[in-house]
Amino acid sequence: MRKLNILFLDWRLSQSKIGSALSSELDSSIFNLSNLLKEQLRNNDSLGKEMRKILESGEMLTTEIIGKFITKNLKETDNNVLVIEYPRTIEQFDGLKKVLADENIELENIWYFKQREPKEFMNDHFKNPIEKQWLDKYGDEVIEKWKTEFTRRREQIAEIRNISDEFKWKIIEMDYIENLNSEYISRKIKDCV
């Protein structure tokens, strides 16, 4: 039976580095919904047309249409899959579970990489010269955006966690590391397992 894992990240943790390391550890293909949706919208097939029509009318894509999209993409690979940053709502989580049941795919684990000490993480992040330039340029606006996005993301994750099987969750606490690398991430994953 094929397996699907979900990856959630706190605000400003590296999606590309953590996703790549985790997919390698799990021997899974990465399913980045945002990137795949952009590709699908450029396609001229019936699903692409249907999705464009919805978006052009000013509506959001429904859970049903996203389910069709996920099903289509899952059928295009025989590999295990790592879904990054999806679902974001309880409705989307329920929709994903329905797709998995229909396609006979097991939800193996939900990985959550979280900042161990969020305030310390943010402070250390803005000590990095590359990131400090944004703080110097925009000041408190950058800090407020960080806090808003961090809180919003944590609330979304908490909602999903509250309705899912607790034993499926693999939680990894991260400190800020300026040069985050795959060896460090792999070690954290192995420590969690």
Short mmCIF file of C-alpha atoms in Angstrom, two decimals:
data_model
loop_
_atom_site.label_atom_id
_atom_site.label_comp_id
_atom_site.label_asym_id
_atom_site.label_seq_id
_atom_site.Cartn_x
_atom_site.Cartn_y
_atom_site.Cartn_z
CA MET A 1 0.00 0.00 0.00
CA ARG A 2 1.30 3.44 -0.93
CA LYS A 3 1.89 5.92 1.85
CA LEU A 4 1.35 9.64 2.11
CA ASN A 5 3.00 11.90 4.68
CA ILE A 6 2.12 15.52 5.38
CA LEU A 7 4.67 18.21 6.24
CA PHE A 8 3.74 21.29 8.25
CA LEU A 9 6.25 24.00 9.08
CA ASP A 10 6.19 26.98 11.39
CA TRP A 11 6.57 30.35 9.71
CA ARG A 12 10.06 30.93 8.28
CA LEU A 13 11.35 27.38 8.54
CA SER A 14 12.88 26.39 5.20
CA GLN A 15 10.26 24.52 3.19
CA SER A 16 12.70 23.57 0.44
CA LYS A 17 15.48 22.26 2.71
CA ILE A 18 13.25 20.45 5.18
CA GLY A 19 10.95 19.10 2.44
CA SER A 20 13.90 17.79 0.45
CA ALA A 21 15.55 16.13 3.48
CA LEU A 22 12.29 14.58 4.70
CA SER A 23 11.29 13.29 1.25
CA SER A 24 14.73 11.70 0.96
CA GLU A 25 14.42 10.05 4.39
CA LEU A 26 10.93 8.78 3.56
CA ASP A 27 11.82 7.82 -0.03
CA SER A 28 8.84 9.86 -1.21
CA SER A 29 8.05 12.23 -4.03
CA ILE A 30 7.33 15.82 -3.02
CA PHE A 31 3.80 17.01 -3.68
CA ASN A 32 3.88 20.79 -3.32
CA LEU A 33 0.27 21.75 -3.91
CA SER A 34 1.00 25.43 -4.64
CA ASN A 35 3.58 24.65 -7.32
CA LEU A 36 1.50 21.87 -8.87
CA LEU A 37 -1.61 24.08 -8.95
CA LYS A 38 0.31 26.76 -10.86
CA GLU A 39 1.36 24.11 -13.40
CA GLN A 40 -2.19 22.78 -13.67
CA LEU A 41 -3.60 26.25 -14.34
CA ARG A 42 -1.28 26.52 -17.36
CA ASN A 43 -2.57 23.20 -18.74
CA ASN A 44 -5.30 23.30 -21.31
CA ASP A 45 -6.93 20.04 -20.21
CA SER A 46 -10.49 19.90 -18.84
CA LEU A 47 -9.39 20.19 -15.20
CA GLY A 48 -7.16 23.17 -15.94
CA LYS A 49 -9.98 24.90 -17.80
CA GLU A 50 -12.45 24.18 -14.99
CA MET A 51 -10.05 25.56 -12.38
CA ARG A 52 -9.28 28.70 -14.40
CA LYS A 53 -12.99 29.35 -14.90
CA ILE A 54 -13.60 29.19 -11.12
CA LEU A 55 -10.69 31.51 -10.34
CA GLU A 56 -11.56 33.96 -13.12
CA SER A 57 -15.07 34.26 -11.69
CA GLY A 58 -13.49 35.49 -8.44
CA GLU A 59 -14.25 32.30 -6.50
CA MET A 60 -11.86 30.12 -4.53
CA LEU A 61 -11.16 26.55 -5.61
CA THR A 62 -13.49 24.20 -3.75
CA THR A 63 -12.35 21.24 -1.71
CA GLU A 64 -14.03 19.04 -4.33
CA ILE A 65 -12.03 20.48 -7.24
CA ILE A 66 -8.81 20.31 -5.21
CA GLY A 67 -9.68 16.67 -4.47
CA LYS A 68 -9.97 15.99 -8.23
CA PHE A 69 -6.64 17.70 -8.75
CA ILE A 70 -4.94 15.69 -5.98
CA THR A 71 -6.44 12.44 -7.29
CA LYS A 72 -5.18 13.19 -10.81
CA ASN A 73 -1.66 13.85 -9.52
CA LEU A 74 -1.60 10.81 -7.25
CA LYS A 75 -2.51 8.63 -10.24
CA GLU A 76 0.47 10.00 -12.15
CA THR A 77 3.00 8.49 -9.73
CA ASP A 78 3.47 5.11 -8.09
CA ASN A 79 5.71 6.53 -5.38
CA ASN A 80 4.96 7.35 -1.79
CA VAL A 81 4.16 11.04 -1.46
CA LEU A 82 5.10 13.89 0.88
CA VAL A 83 2.48 16.66 0.78
CA ILE A 84 3.90 20.04 1.79
CA GLU A 85 1.81 22.64 3.65
CA TYR A 86 -1.57 21.15 2.81
CA PRO A 87 -4.26 20.89 4.09
CA ARG A 88 -4.87 24.27 5.71
CA THR A 89 -8.43 23.73 6.97
CA ILE A 90 -10.48 20.96 8.54
CA GLU A 91 -12.58 20.78 5.37
CA GLN A 92 -9.44 20.29 3.26
CA PHE A 93 -8.15 17.63 5.69
CA ASP A 94 -11.45 15.74 5.42
CA GLY A 95 -11.28 16.05 1.62
CA LEU A 96 -7.73 14.70 1.58
CA LYS A 97 -8.70 11.74 3.78
CA LYS A 98 -11.53 10.93 1.34
CA VAL A 99 -9.12 10.99 -1.62
CA LEU A 100 -6.70 8.72 0.26
CA ALA A 101 -9.47 6.24 1.08
CA ASP A 102 -10.69 6.25 -2.53
CA GLU A 103 -7.16 5.71 -3.85
CA ASN A 104 -6.20 3.14 -1.18
CA ILE A 105 -3.32 5.24 0.13
CA GLU A 106 -2.35 5.24 3.82
CA LEU A 107 -1.83 8.47 5.73
CA GLU A 108 1.39 7.40 7.44
CA ASN A 109 2.48 10.45 9.46
CA ILE A 110 1.99 14.16 9.86
CA TRP A 111 5.35 15.83 10.36
CA TYR A 112 5.43 19.17 12.13
CA PHE A 113 8.67 21.12 12.26
CA LYS A 114 8.14 23.86 14.80
CA GLN A 115 10.23 26.61 16.30
CA ARG A 116 11.28 25.53 19.79
CA GLU A 117 11.40 29.09 21.12
CA PRO A 118 9.57 31.35 18.63
CA LYS A 119 10.72 34.73 20.05
CA GLU A 120 14.33 33.59 20.24
CA PHE A 121 14.07 32.09 16.74
CA MET A 122 12.75 35.40 15.35
CA ASN A 123 15.46 37.43 17.12
CA ASP A 124 18.21 35.12 15.85
CA HIS A 125 16.71 35.19 12.34
CA PHE A 126 16.97 38.98 12.19
CA LYS A 127 20.57 38.94 13.44
CA ASN A 128 21.48 37.30 10.13
CA PRO A 129 22.80 40.17 7.94
CA ILE A 130 20.69 39.14 4.95
CA GLU A 131 17.48 39.19 6.99
CA LYS A 132 18.51 42.19 9.10
CA GLN A 133 18.34 44.40 6.01
CA TRP A 134 14.54 43.88 5.92
CA LEU A 135 14.24 44.78 9.57
CA ASP A 136 16.39 47.87 9.03
CA LYS A 137 14.31 48.90 6.02
CA TYR A 138 10.79 48.17 7.31
CA GLY A 139 11.20 48.02 11.10
CA ASP A 140 8.19 46.99 13.15
CA GLU A 141 6.16 46.21 10.02
CA VAL A 142 8.38 43.15 9.41
CA ILE A 143 8.03 42.03 13.04
CA GLU A 144 4.23 42.42 12.95
CA LYS A 145 3.97 40.45 9.68
CA TRP A 146 6.11 37.72 11.20
CA LYS A 147 3.92 37.52 14.31
CA THR A 148 0.69 37.56 12.28
CA GLU A 149 1.83 34.84 9.86
CA PHE A 150 3.37 32.75 12.64
CA THR A 151 0.13 32.87 14.66
CA ARG A 152 -2.07 32.16 11.64
CA ARG A 153 0.03 29.14 10.65
CA ARG A 154 0.09 27.75 14.21
CA GLU A 155 -3.70 28.11 14.45
CA GLN A 156 -4.20 26.22 11.17
CA ILE A 157 -1.92 23.42 12.31
CA ALA A 158 -3.61 23.22 15.73
CA GLU A 159 -7.04 22.83 14.09
CA ILE A 160 -5.82 19.89 12.00
CA ARG A 161 -4.04 18.37 14.99
CA ASN A 162 -7.21 18.56 17.10
CA ILE A 163 -9.19 16.39 14.67
CA SER A 164 -6.50 13.91 13.63
CA ASP A 165 -4.95 10.85 15.22
CA GLU A 166 -2.36 12.09 17.70
CA PHE A 167 -0.15 9.03 17.20
CA LYS A 168 0.38 10.00 13.54
CA TRP A 169 2.09 13.28 14.52
CA LYS A 170 5.88 13.51 14.48
CA ILE A 171 6.88 16.82 16.04
CA ILE A 172 10.40 18.16 15.62
CA GLU A 173 11.49 21.28 17.47
CA MET A 174 13.98 23.50 15.68
CA ASP A 175 16.31 26.23 16.85
CA TYR A 176 17.40 28.92 14.44
CA ILE A 177 20.40 27.78 12.40
CA GLU A 178 21.84 30.28 9.96
CA ASN A 179 23.13 27.66 7.54
CA LEU A 180 20.53 24.94 7.87
CA ASN A 181 21.73 21.78 6.12
CA SER A 182 20.33 18.38 5.21
CA GLU A 183 22.58 16.51 7.66
CA TYR A 184 21.18 18.46 10.61
CA ILE A 185 17.60 17.99 9.39
CA SER A 186 18.15 14.25 8.80
CA ARG A 187 19.54 13.87 12.31
CA LYS A 188 16.46 15.61 13.75
CA ILE A 189 14.18 13.30 11.72
CA LYS A 190 16.02 10.17 12.88
CA ASP A 191 15.91 11.37 16.49
CA CYS A 192 12.13 11.78 16.17
CA VAL A 193 11.54 8.34 14.73
#
